[in-house]
mmCIF file of C-alpha atoms in Angstrom:
data_model
loop_
_atom_site.group_PDB
_atom_site.id
_atom_site.type_symbol
_atom_site.label_atom_id
_atom_site.label_comp_id
_atom_site.label_asym_id
_atom_site.label_seq_id
_atom_site.Cartn_x
_atom_site.Cartn_y
_atom_site.Cartn_z
ATOM 1 C CA MET A 1 15.265 0.810 23.918
ATOM 2 C CA ASN A 2 13.460 -1.713 26.095
ATOM 3 C CA LEU A 3 13.086 -5.140 24.478
ATOM 4 C CA GLU A 4 11.195 -6.457 27.501
ATOM 5 C CA GLU A 5 8.038 -4.725 26.266
ATOM 6 C CA LEU A 6 7.953 -7.039 23.234
ATOM 7 C CA ASN A 7 6.187 -10.375 23.194
ATOM 8 C CA ALA A 8 8.077 -13.545 22.191
ATOM 9 C CA GLU A 9 7.191 -13.352 18.489
ATOM 10 C CA GLN A 10 8.026 -9.652 18.238
ATOM 11 C CA LEU A 11 11.326 -10.228 20.015
ATOM 12 C CA GLU A 12 12.213 -13.020 17.600
ATOM 13 C CA ALA A 13 11.464 -10.730 14.647
ATOM 14 C CA VAL A 14 13.643 -7.987 16.130
ATOM 15 C CA THR A 15 16.671 -10.094 17.060
ATOM 16 C CA THR A 16 16.740 -12.449 14.052
ATOM 17 C CA THR A 17 18.826 -10.160 11.893
ATOM 18 C CA GLU A 18 20.631 -12.277 9.317
ATOM 19 C CA GLY A 19 19.369 -13.973 6.163
ATOM 20 C CA TYR A 20 15.957 -14.106 4.537
ATOM 21 C CA ILE A 21 13.154 -13.630 7.040
ATOM 22 C CA ARG A 22 9.410 -13.663 6.417
ATOM 23 C CA VAL A 23 7.068 -12.392 9.132
ATOM 24 C CA ILE A 24 3.374 -13.211 8.801
ATOM 25 C CA ALA A 25 1.869 -10.478 10.950
ATOM 26 C CA GLY A 26 -1.870 -10.595 11.601
ATOM 27 C CA ALA A 27 -3.987 -7.511 12.123
ATOM 28 C CA GLY A 28 -3.172 -5.652 15.329
ATOM 29 C CA SER A 29 -0.160 -7.845 16.119
ATOM 30 C CA GLY A 30 2.336 -4.993 16.507
ATOM 31 C CA LYS A 31 4.261 -5.258 13.251
ATOM 32 C CA THR A 32 5.143 -1.547 13.225
ATOM 33 C CA ARG A 33 6.564 -1.911 16.728
ATOM 34 C CA ALA A 34 8.595 -4.905 15.554
ATOM 35 C CA LEU A 35 9.894 -3.039 12.496
ATOM 36 C CA THR A 36 10.912 0.082 14.412
ATOM 37 C CA HIS A 37 12.540 -1.896 17.230
ATOM 38 C CA ARG A 38 14.374 -4.025 14.674
ATOM 39 C CA PHE A 39 15.771 -0.903 13.009
ATOM 40 C CA ALA A 40 16.857 0.448 16.403
ATOM 41 C CA TYR A 41 18.320 -2.955 17.362
ATOM 42 C CA LEU A 42 20.432 -3.029 14.196
ATOM 43 C CA VAL A 43 21.733 0.479 14.944
ATOM 44 C CA ASN A 44 22.172 0.311 18.728
ATOM 45 C CA GLU A 45 23.153 -3.328 19.253
ATOM 46 C CA ILE A 46 24.678 -4.500 15.966
ATOM 47 C CA GLY A 47 26.307 -1.170 15.109
ATOM 48 C CA ILE A 48 24.879 -0.707 11.622
ATOM 49 C CA LEU A 49 24.805 2.834 10.256
ATOM 50 C CA PRO A 50 21.234 4.051 9.648
ATOM 51 C CA SER A 51 22.245 5.043 6.129
ATOM 52 C CA HIS A 52 22.965 1.368 5.424
ATOM 53 C CA ILE A 53 19.396 0.272 6.188
ATOM 54 C CA LEU A 54 16.489 0.443 3.759
ATOM 55 C CA CYS A 55 13.019 0.245 5.282
ATOM 56 C CA VAL A 56 10.187 0.443 2.755
ATOM 57 C CA THR A 57 6.548 0.996 3.585
ATOM 58 C CA PHE A 58 3.567 1.896 1.400
ATOM 59 C CA THR A 59 2.492 5.404 2.415
ATOM 60 C CA ASN A 60 4.289 8.625 3.275
ATOM 61 C CA LYS A 61 2.258 8.819 6.476
ATOM 62 C CA ALA A 62 3.437 5.372 7.591
ATOM 63 C CA ALA A 63 7.030 6.258 6.721
ATOM 64 C CA ALA A 64 6.842 9.498 8.739
ATOM 65 C CA GLU A 65 5.386 7.650 11.733
ATOM 66 C CA MET A 66 8.146 5.056 11.494
ATOM 67 C CA ARG A 67 10.850 7.726 11.381
ATOM 68 C CA ASN A 68 9.427 9.415 14.471
ATOM 69 C CA ARG A 69 9.334 6.170 16.409
ATOM 70 C CA ILE A 70 12.880 5.251 15.388
ATOM 71 C CA ARG A 71 14.218 8.664 16.410
ATOM 72 C CA ALA A 72 12.681 8.116 19.842
ATOM 73 C CA LEU A 73 14.323 4.676 20.098
ATOM 74 C CA THR A 74 17.794 5.575 18.783
ATOM 75 C CA GLY A 75 18.053 9.219 19.845
ATOM 76 C CA ASP A 76 19.469 9.967 16.394
ATOM 77 C CA ASN A 77 17.968 12.157 13.681
ATOM 78 C CA ASP A 78 19.579 9.972 11.010
ATOM 79 C CA THR A 79 16.938 7.416 10.053
ATOM 80 C CA GLY A 80 18.509 6.174 6.831
ATOM 81 C CA TYR A 81 16.253 5.219 3.957
ATOM 82 C CA ILE A 82 12.815 4.963 5.527
ATOM 83 C CA SER A 83 10.412 5.692 2.716
ATOM 84 C CA THR A 84 7.978 4.381 0.170
ATOM 85 C CA PHE A 85 9.263 2.564 -2.921
ATOM 86 C CA HIS A 86 8.732 5.792 -4.857
ATOM 87 C CA GLY A 87 10.611 7.836 -2.258
ATOM 88 C CA PHE A 88 13.541 5.428 -2.385
ATOM 89 C CA CYS A 89 13.595 5.633 -6.182
ATOM 90 C CA VAL A 90 13.773 9.430 -5.946
ATOM 91 C CA SER A 91 16.863 9.024 -3.737
ATOM 92 C CA VAL A 92 18.482 6.699 -6.286
ATOM 93 C CA LEU A 93 17.750 9.038 -9.183
ATOM 94 C CA GLN A 94 19.052 12.066 -7.283
ATOM 95 C CA GLU A 95 22.409 10.273 -7.306
ATOM 96 C CA ASP A 96 22.318 8.371 -10.554
ATOM 97 C CA SER A 97 19.872 9.978 -12.997
ATOM 98 C CA ASN A 98 22.814 10.553 -15.364
ATOM 99 C CA ALA A 99 22.561 6.833 -16.212
ATOM 100 C CA VAL A 100 19.357 7.609 -18.133
ATOM 101 C CA SER A 101 20.540 11.023 -19.374
ATOM 102 C CA TYR A 102 18.294 12.932 -16.995
ATOM 103 C CA PRO A 103 19.517 15.822 -14.812
ATOM 104 C CA LYS A 104 19.495 15.532 -11.039
ATOM 105 C CA SER A 105 17.006 18.388 -11.061
ATOM 106 C CA PHE A 106 14.345 16.189 -12.699
ATOM 107 C CA LEU A 107 10.719 16.907 -11.762
ATOM 108 C CA VAL A 108 8.413 14.541 -9.877
ATOM 109 C CA LEU A 109 4.983 15.078 -11.400
ATOM 110 C CA ASP A 110 1.744 15.227 -9.433
ATOM 111 C CA ASN A 111 -1.817 15.312 -10.762
ATOM 112 C CA SER A 112 -1.835 19.081 -11.212
ATOM 113 C CA ASP A 113 1.326 18.857 -13.335
ATOM 114 C CA ILE A 114 -0.192 16.069 -15.423
ATOM 115 C CA ASN A 115 -3.398 18.071 -15.914
ATOM 116 C CA ALA A 116 -1.363 21.036 -17.147
ATOM 117 C CA MET A 117 0.330 18.766 -19.685
ATOM 118 C CA LEU A 118 -3.008 17.353 -20.777
ATOM 119 C CA GLN A 119 -4.341 20.878 -21.280
ATOM 120 C CA ILE A 120 -1.510 21.574 -23.719
ATOM 121 C CA ILE A 121 -2.124 18.300 -25.571
ATOM 122 C CA TYR A 122 -5.859 18.878 -25.862
ATOM 123 C CA GLU A 123 -5.366 22.385 -27.210
ATOM 124 C CA GLU A 124 -2.655 21.324 -29.678
ATOM 125 C CA ARG A 125 -4.623 18.396 -31.096
ATOM 126 C CA GLY A 126 -8.166 19.697 -30.799
ATOM 127 C CA LEU A 127 -9.368 17.178 -28.226
ATOM 128 C CA THR A 128 -12.284 17.915 -25.907
ATOM 129 C CA LEU A 129 -13.298 16.760 -22.459
ATOM 130 C CA ARG A 130 -16.273 15.042 -24.034
ATOM 131 C CA GLN A 131 -13.856 12.652 -25.671
ATOM 132 C CA MET A 132 -11.993 12.010 -22.430
ATOM 133 C CA THR A 133 -11.864 13.907 -19.148
ATOM 134 C CA PHE A 134 -8.513 14.665 -17.538
ATOM 135 C CA SER A 135 -9.261 12.160 -14.778
ATOM 136 C CA ALA A 136 -10.048 9.435 -17.319
ATOM 137 C CA ALA A 137 -6.936 10.391 -19.297
ATOM 138 C CA ARG A 138 -4.728 10.022 -16.218
ATOM 139 C CA ASP A 139 -6.223 6.603 -15.553
ATOM 140 C CA MET A 140 -5.733 5.612 -19.184
ATOM 141 C CA ILE A 141 -2.082 6.677 -19.093
ATOM 142 C CA GLU A 142 -1.487 4.628 -15.955
ATOM 143 C CA ILE A 143 -3.145 1.550 -17.465
ATOM 144 C CA GLN A 144 -1.022 1.969 -20.578
ATOM 145 C CA LYS A 145 2.159 2.201 -18.520
ATOM 146 C CA LEU A 146 1.324 -0.669 -16.175
ATOM 147 C CA PHE A 147 -0.323 -3.175 -18.483
ATOM 148 C CA LYS A 148 -0.676 -2.316 -22.171
ATOM 149 C CA ARG A 149 2.725 -0.729 -22.887
ATOM 150 C CA PRO A 150 4.925 -1.880 -19.974
ATOM 151 C CA HIS A 151 8.115 -1.155 -21.939
ATOM 152 C CA TYR A 152 7.198 2.449 -22.705
ATOM 153 C CA TYR A 153 10.079 3.671 -20.547
ATOM 154 C CA GLU A 154 12.562 2.383 -23.112
ATOM 155 C CA ASP A 155 11.147 4.880 -25.621
ATOM 156 C CA LEU A 156 11.238 7.622 -22.995
ATOM 157 C CA ILE A 157 14.900 6.888 -22.195
ATOM 158 C CA ARG A 158 16.337 6.018 -25.596
ATOM 159 C CA MET A 159 14.359 8.092 -28.087
ATOM 160 C CA SER A 160 15.155 11.715 -28.775
ATOM 161 C CA LEU A 161 12.625 14.452 -28.093
ATOM 162 C CA ASP A 162 12.020 14.825 -31.844
ATOM 163 C CA GLU A 163 11.336 11.096 -32.273
ATOM 164 C CA ILE A 164 8.758 11.083 -29.481
ATOM 165 C CA TYR A 165 7.211 14.234 -30.953
ATOM 166 C CA GLN A 166 6.813 12.506 -34.307
ATOM 167 C CA LYS A 167 5.008 9.578 -32.665
ATOM 168 C CA TYR A 168 2.753 12.089 -30.938
ATOM 169 C CA MET A 169 1.926 14.029 -34.077
ATOM 170 C CA SER A 170 1.366 10.898 -36.188
ATOM 171 C CA ALA A 171 -1.112 9.405 -33.678
ATOM 172 C CA THR A 172 -4.730 9.481 -34.822
ATOM 173 C CA ILE A 173 -6.920 8.018 -32.084
ATOM 174 C CA PRO A 174 -7.436 9.970 -28.819
ATOM 175 C CA GLU A 175 -5.774 7.323 -26.606
ATOM 176 C CA ASP A 176 -2.557 7.359 -28.665
ATOM 177 C CA ILE A 177 -2.584 11.129 -29.060
ATOM 178 C CA ILE A 178 -2.866 11.608 -25.295
ATOM 179 C CA PHE A 179 -0.361 8.899 -24.382
ATOM 180 C CA PHE A 180 2.435 9.931 -26.769
ATOM 181 C CA GLY A 181 1.689 13.595 -26.186
ATOM 182 C CA TYR A 182 2.130 12.981 -22.479
ATOM 183 C CA LEU A 183 5.445 11.166 -23.026
ATOM 184 C CA TYR A 184 6.584 14.096 -25.149
ATOM 185 C CA GLN A 185 5.649 16.606 -22.443
ATOM 186 C CA GLU A 186 7.426 14.484 -19.821
ATOM 187 C CA LYS A 187 10.620 14.235 -21.849
ATOM 188 C CA LYS A 188 10.488 17.934 -22.691
ATOM 189 C CA CYS A 189 10.674 19.029 -19.031
ATOM 190 C CA PHE A 190 12.529 15.981 -17.615
ATOM 191 C CA GLY A 191 9.434 15.080 -15.605
ATOM 192 C CA LEU A 192 8.751 11.685 -14.068
ATOM 193 C CA ASP A 193 5.484 10.422 -12.623
ATOM 194 C CA TYR A 194 5.251 7.713 -9.965
ATOM 195 C CA ASN A 195 5.277 4.866 -12.483
ATOM 196 C CA ASP A 196 8.356 6.306 -14.191
ATOM 197 C CA LEU A 197 10.287 6.484 -10.921
ATOM 198 C CA LEU A 198 10.047 2.723 -10.417
ATOM 199 C CA LYS A 199 10.636 1.834 -14.067
ATOM 200 C CA PHE A 200 13.664 4.114 -14.443
ATOM 201 C CA VAL A 201 15.412 2.815 -11.330
ATOM 202 C CA LEU A 202 14.749 -0.802 -12.259
ATOM 203 C CA TYR A 203 16.137 -0.076 -15.732
ATOM 204 C CA ILE A 204 19.279 1.418 -14.178
ATOM 205 C CA PHE A 205 19.787 -1.568 -11.883
ATOM 206 C CA GLN A 206 19.282 -4.004 -14.755
ATOM 207 C CA THR A 207 21.595 -2.251 -17.220
ATOM 208 C CA ASN A 208 24.283 -0.601 -15.095
ATOM 209 C CA GLU A 209 26.215 -3.100 -12.994
ATOM 210 C CA ALA A 210 28.393 -0.478 -11.272
ATOM 211 C CA ILE A 211 25.415 1.498 -9.962
ATOM 212 C CA ARG A 212 23.555 -1.647 -8.935
ATOM 213 C CA HIS A 213 26.590 -2.936 -7.062
ATOM 214 C CA LYS A 214 27.029 0.412 -5.291
ATOM 215 C CA TRP A 215 23.492 0.283 -3.909
ATOM 216 C CA GLN A 216 23.685 -3.416 -3.099
ATOM 217 C CA GLU A 217 26.859 -2.876 -1.069
ATOM 218 C CA ARG A 218 25.481 0.201 0.688
ATOM 219 C CA LEU A 219 22.205 -1.364 1.842
ATOM 220 C CA GLU A 220 23.283 -4.013 4.325
ATOM 221 C CA TYR A 221 19.761 -4.656 5.626
ATOM 222 C CA ILE A 222 16.510 -4.353 3.681
ATOM 223 C CA MET A 223 13.106 -4.396 5.366
ATOM 224 C CA ILE A 224 9.810 -4.252 3.478
ATOM 225 C CA ASP A 225 6.433 -3.662 5.099
ATOM 226 C CA GLU A 226 3.037 -4.684 3.644
ATOM 227 C CA PHE A 227 4.748 -7.259 1.456
ATOM 228 C CA GLN A 228 1.400 -8.793 0.479
ATOM 229 C CA ASP A 229 0.730 -5.724 -1.675
ATOM 230 C CA ILE A 230 3.917 -5.404 -3.717
ATOM 231 C CA ASP A 231 3.698 -5.705 -7.484
ATOM 232 C CA MET A 232 6.106 -7.131 -10.039
ATOM 233 C CA ILE A 233 8.180 -3.965 -10.483
ATOM 234 C CA GLN A 234 8.624 -3.500 -6.729
ATOM 235 C CA TYR A 235 9.484 -7.186 -6.379
ATOM 236 C CA GLU A 236 12.137 -6.932 -9.112
ATOM 237 C CA LEU A 237 13.590 -3.829 -7.451
ATOM 238 C CA MET A 238 13.884 -5.735 -4.180
ATOM 239 C CA LYS A 239 15.486 -8.735 -5.892
ATOM 240 C CA ALA A 240 18.027 -6.466 -7.553
ATOM 241 C CA LEU A 241 19.121 -4.994 -4.214
ATOM 242 C CA CYS A 242 19.411 -7.923 -1.825
ATOM 243 C CA PRO A 243 21.882 -10.469 -3.354
ATOM 244 C CA TYR A 244 25.084 -8.843 -2.018
ATOM 245 C CA HIS A 245 24.400 -9.023 1.749
ATOM 246 C CA ASN A 246 21.448 -11.442 1.541
ATOM 247 C CA ASN A 247 19.670 -9.768 4.468
ATOM 248 C CA LEU A 248 16.030 -9.345 3.496
ATOM 249 C CA PHE A 249 13.230 -8.988 6.046
ATOM 250 C CA VAL A 250 9.632 -8.877 4.783
ATOM 251 C CA VAL A 251 6.444 -8.356 6.784
ATOM 252 C CA GLY A 252 2.957 -8.995 5.504
ATOM 253 C CA ASP A 253 -0.372 -10.727 5.885
ATOM 254 C CA PRO A 254 -1.973 -12.586 2.963
ATOM 255 C CA ASP A 255 -5.367 -11.940 4.554
ATOM 256 C CA GLN A 256 -4.988 -8.153 4.218
ATOM 257 C CA THR A 257 -4.036 -7.658 0.587
ATOM 258 C CA ILE A 258 -5.910 -4.720 -1.004
ATOM 259 C CA TYR A 259 -3.969 -3.704 -4.135
ATOM 260 C CA THR A 260 -4.477 -6.644 -6.500
ATOM 261 C CA TRP A 261 -6.392 -4.256 -8.771
ATOM 262 C CA ARG A 262 -3.109 -2.395 -9.311
ATOM 263 C CA GLY A 263 -1.022 -5.465 -10.018
ATOM 264 C CA ALA A 264 -0.112 -6.583 -6.479
ATOM 265 C CA ASP A 265 0.541 -10.326 -6.365
ATOM 266 C CA ILE A 266 0.047 -12.152 -3.079
ATOM 267 C CA ARG A 267 2.174 -15.031 -4.339
ATOM 268 C CA TYR A 268 5.339 -13.030 -3.692
ATOM 269 C CA LEU A 269 4.604 -13.432 0.016
ATOM 270 C CA LEU A 270 3.078 -16.907 -0.118
ATOM 271 C CA GLU A 271 5.966 -18.335 -2.140
ATOM 272 C CA PHE A 272 8.759 -16.321 -0.528
ATOM 273 C CA ASP A 273 10.257 -19.490 0.969
ATOM 274 C CA LYS A 274 10.376 -21.087 -2.500
ATOM 275 C CA ASN A 275 12.101 -18.148 -4.159
ATOM 276 C CA PHE A 276 14.807 -17.442 -1.560
ATOM 277 C CA PRO A 277 17.192 -19.769 0.278
ATOM 278 C CA ALA A 278 16.894 -20.852 3.927
ATOM 279 C CA VAL A 279 13.903 -18.649 4.700
ATOM 280 C CA HIS A 280 12.985 -18.295 8.360
ATOM 281 C CA THR A 281 9.252 -17.672 8.896
ATOM 282 C CA ILE A 282 7.928 -16.007 12.051
ATOM 283 C CA MET A 283 4.208 -15.976 12.879
ATOM 284 C CA MET A 284 2.899 -12.914 14.729
ATOM 285 C CA ASN A 285 -0.754 -13.645 15.478
ATOM 286 C CA ARG A 286 -1.389 -12.074 18.875
ATOM 287 C CA ASN A 287 -3.940 -9.304 18.297
ATOM 288 C CA TYR A 288 -3.957 -6.299 20.660
ATOM 289 C CA ARG A 289 -6.835 -4.360 19.080
ATOM 290 C CA SER A 290 -9.831 -6.632 19.525
ATOM 291 C CA THR A 291 -11.298 -9.063 22.014
ATOM 292 C CA LYS A 292 -12.000 -12.772 21.690
ATOM 293 C CA PRO A 293 -15.536 -12.722 20.208
ATOM 294 C CA ILE A 294 -14.389 -10.380 17.437
ATOM 295 C CA LEU A 295 -11.308 -12.483 16.714
ATOM 296 C CA ASP A 296 -13.329 -15.704 16.688
ATOM 297 C CA ALA A 297 -15.699 -14.185 14.140
ATOM 298 C CA ALA A 298 -12.815 -12.788 12.056
ATOM 299 C CA ASN A 299 -10.938 -16.109 12.110
ATOM 300 C CA SER A 300 -14.068 -17.948 11.010
ATOM 301 C CA LEU A 301 -14.629 -15.621 8.077
ATOM 302 C CA ILE A 302 -11.053 -15.246 6.882
ATOM 303 C CA SER A 303 -10.459 -18.992 6.968
ATOM 304 C CA LYS A 304 -12.638 -19.174 3.839
ATOM 305 C CA ASN A 305 -9.934 -17.389 1.811
ATOM 306 C CA ARG A 306 -8.268 -19.732 -0.674
ATOM 307 C CA ASP A 307 -4.806 -18.148 -1.015
ATOM 308 C CA ARG A 308 -3.419 -17.716 2.478
ATOM 309 C CA ILE A 309 -1.031 -19.030 5.099
ATOM 310 C CA LYS A 310 -3.050 -20.654 7.853
ATOM 311 C CA LYS A 311 -3.070 -18.691 11.071
ATOM 312 C CA ASP A 312 -5.567 -17.879 13.801
ATOM 313 C CA LEU A 313 -5.447 -14.564 15.600
ATOM 314 C CA VAL A 314 -5.349 -14.971 19.364
ATOM 315 C CA VAL A 315 -6.430 -12.462 21.932
ATOM 316 C CA GLY A 316 -3.815 -10.114 23.355
ATOM 317 C CA LYS A 317 -6.152 -8.335 25.767
ATOM 318 C CA GLU A 318 -9.427 -8.933 27.531
ATOM 319 C CA GLY A 319 -12.553 -6.823 27.223
ATOM 320 C CA GLU A 320 -16.322 -6.813 26.961
ATOM 321 C CA VAL A 321 -17.744 -6.865 23.453
ATOM 322 C CA SER A 322 -20.959 -7.354 21.529
ATOM 323 C CA VAL A 323 -20.934 -8.902 18.049
ATOM 324 C CA PHE A 324 -23.650 -8.255 15.469
ATOM 325 C CA PRO A 325 -23.420 -10.475 12.359
ATOM 326 C CA LEU A 326 -24.845 -8.719 9.298
ATOM 327 C CA GLN A 327 -25.501 -9.737 5.714
ATOM 328 C CA PHE A 328 -26.261 -7.561 2.706
ATOM 329 C CA PRO A 329 -29.168 -8.675 0.492
ATOM 330 C CA SER A 330 -30.674 -6.547 -2.239
ATOM 331 C CA ILE A 331 -34.005 -5.796 -0.523
ATOM 332 C CA CYS A 332 -34.010 -2.209 0.724
ATOM 333 C CA SER A 333 -37.226 -2.686 2.680
ATOM 334 C CA ASN A 334 -35.343 -4.756 5.280
ATOM 335 C CA PHE A 335 -33.741 -1.570 6.580
ATOM 336 C CA ASN A 336 -36.536 -1.105 9.120
ATOM 337 C CA LEU A 337 -35.685 -4.497 10.610
ATOM 338 C CA LEU A 338 -32.048 -3.474 10.944
ATOM 339 C CA PHE A 339 -32.951 -0.122 12.457
ATOM 340 C CA SER A 340 -35.331 -1.552 15.055
ATOM 341 C CA ASN A 341 -32.879 -4.256 16.141
ATOM 342 C CA ILE A 342 -29.900 -1.897 16.371
ATOM 343 C CA LEU A 343 -31.744 0.501 18.670
ATOM 344 C CA GLN A 344 -32.507 -2.341 21.081
ATOM 345 C CA ASN A 345 -28.841 -2.221 22.102
ATOM 346 C CA PRO A 346 -28.568 0.568 24.714
ATOM 347 C CA VAL A 347 -24.892 1.271 23.994
ATOM 348 C CA VAL A 348 -25.499 1.679 20.261
ATOM 349 C CA LYS A 349 -28.603 3.781 20.921
ATOM 350 C CA SER A 350 -26.585 6.034 23.237
ATOM 351 C CA ILE A 351 -23.878 6.543 20.622
ATOM 352 C CA ILE A 352 -26.406 7.386 17.915
ATOM 353 C CA ASP A 353 -28.240 9.698 20.323
ATOM 354 C CA ASN A 354 -25.028 11.571 21.167
ATOM 355 C CA LEU A 355 -24.096 11.821 17.493
ATOM 356 C CA PHE A 356 -27.425 13.302 16.471
ATOM 357 C CA TYR A 357 -27.394 15.668 19.467
ATOM 358 C CA SER A 358 -23.938 16.966 18.475
ATOM 359 C CA LEU A 359 -25.204 17.592 14.936
ATOM 360 C CA SER A 360 -28.425 19.261 16.160
ATOM 361 C CA ILE A 361 -30.528 16.697 14.277
ATOM 362 C CA PRO A 362 -33.788 15.471 15.867
ATOM 363 C CA PHE A 363 -33.389 11.946 17.194
ATOM 364 C CA CYS A 364 -36.381 10.254 15.630
ATOM 365 C CA ALA A 365 -36.986 7.233 13.477
ATOM 366 C CA ALA A 366 -37.684 9.272 10.355
ATOM 367 C CA SER A 367 -34.502 11.340 10.448
ATOM 368 C CA ILE A 368 -32.269 8.408 11.363
ATOM 369 C CA SER A 369 -33.869 6.171 8.760
ATOM 370 C CA LEU A 370 -33.414 8.771 6.030
ATOM 371 C CA ILE A 371 -29.778 9.555 6.840
ATOM 372 C CA ILE A 372 -28.574 5.988 7.401
ATOM 373 C CA SER A 373 -30.459 4.593 4.423
ATOM 374 C CA ARG A 374 -28.837 7.192 2.162
ATOM 375 C CA ILE A 375 -25.394 6.381 3.559
ATOM 376 C CA ILE A 376 -25.901 2.669 3.036
ATOM 377 C CA CYS A 377 -27.301 3.186 -0.448
ATOM 378 C CA CYS A 378 -24.171 5.161 -1.345
ATOM 379 C CA LEU A 379 -21.870 2.523 0.102
ATOM 380 C CA PHE A 380 -23.595 -0.561 -1.220
ATOM 381 C CA GLY A 381 -25.265 0.679 -4.373
ATOM 382 C CA GLY A 382 -28.768 0.601 -2.951
ATOM 383 C CA ASN A 383 -28.432 -2.639 -1.008
ATOM 384 C CA ILE A 384 -29.573 -2.291 2.582
ATOM 385 C CA CYS A 385 -28.155 -4.644 5.199
ATOM 386 C CA HIS A 386 -30.304 -6.386 7.793
ATOM 387 C CA LEU A 387 -29.648 -8.057 11.101
ATOM 388 C CA VAL A 388 -29.135 -11.802 11.095
ATOM 389 C CA PRO A 389 -29.892 -13.280 14.531
ATOM 390 C CA THR A 390 -28.124 -16.566 13.809
ATOM 391 C CA GLU A 391 -24.420 -17.414 13.613
ATOM 392 C CA ALA A 392 -22.667 -15.701 10.692
ATOM 393 C CA PRO A 393 -22.248 -18.047 7.709
ATOM 394 C CA SER A 394 -19.524 -17.916 5.045
ATOM 395 C CA GLY A 395 -19.307 -14.607 3.187
ATOM 396 C CA VAL A 396 -21.079 -12.593 5.875
ATOM 397 C CA SER A 397 -19.579 -9.363 7.203
ATOM 398 C CA VAL A 398 -19.335 -8.783 10.937
ATOM 399 C CA CYS A 399 -19.733 -5.490 12.771
ATOM 400 C CA ALA A 400 -18.710 -5.420 16.417
ATOM 401 C CA LEU A 401 -18.955 -2.720 19.069
ATOM 402 C CA ASN A 402 -16.332 -2.596 21.804
ATOM 403 C CA LYS A 403 -18.184 -1.405 24.896
ATOM 404 C CA SER A 404 -15.076 -0.112 26.642
ATOM 405 C CA THR A 405 -13.811 2.016 23.727
ATOM 406 C CA ARG A 406 -17.200 2.513 22.035
ATOM 407 C CA GLU A 407 -15.540 1.824 18.676
ATOM 408 C CA PHE A 408 -16.903 -0.300 15.865
ATOM 409 C CA THR A 409 -14.725 -3.004 14.332
ATOM 410 C CA THR A 410 -15.518 -4.860 11.117
ATOM 411 C CA ALA A 411 -14.312 -8.170 9.769
ATOM 412 C CA CYS A 412 -15.119 -9.055 6.208
#
């Protein structure tokens, strides 16, 4: 492992190992590199066993990429607990599901499993897809579990199968029939969906001190990626795990939160220093993906956000770039103005030309206009964007073309 390839901020994040650490990592600042090198540093330099490190990220793809990078850095196939929150909860339940009277062979349900359960419920109670489609039913169940009946898991854990069945059969409106029928089907086959995984493990940690202490003692270092997008349940899980060793490392960017619609609360990151003692904050704002004009435009736009920690991305590499500020009014007729101005740029015209050639589509105004207008109408609900020749004001999206990589970058 070569620490010399890290910049000063990344190196500080890697080598500051003890206590509560918050890293504000801007877009393209190398946070994944910092996380993987930190894991390897703890193993290779501090001597921590990989199985004593928990590293949580938000997607299975990101977790797999992180494991591959760490294997390359440590030369060891043991990568500890590198997973999503749901994956970690599966690991806990595979050891300790007896605490909620579930077998270790419990089932993790996917959408096809849930649809099969819904099919049984609909047939038993005479429901039709006109009343509620399976997709809408799945969404309804999730809303019930997250917001309307957040303590449902207590029924699932404590009530007998017969008691849940009685609630199912006594329900009269479709929402209640589907919800309690689903809980009954879950309990019947010891199945858990993604919401259940989190709720069950949090319940175990809150009610079983011996199990909580075992996991607290085992996990000497906890690292959480994309901390701006954690919700209350994930936050409570984290709080339950970290008090024994008090080594918690979180990485996030308030300017990149995307899951507020599912209950994510940016305040957990913004107020991290108020909720934990002696927090050390590290700013990683050197961007290696984009060049200065793009970053200047992005900084100008994102500075309008109300809930954020002030930071300005700075350039980590040089390059030639063109920036096209765009706004999105509701007048579709302005598409011709956009189209004519875009084709004045020879690089953009060349890219479009190559694209249409590869698809065997005639490169003419009519075909391009038809295809792009339909794409934009799908994306923006019929609103066509047009070129703004002046400096981008507040609330305007920016599209930039990197001439060296011929890739588009957006800031909005």
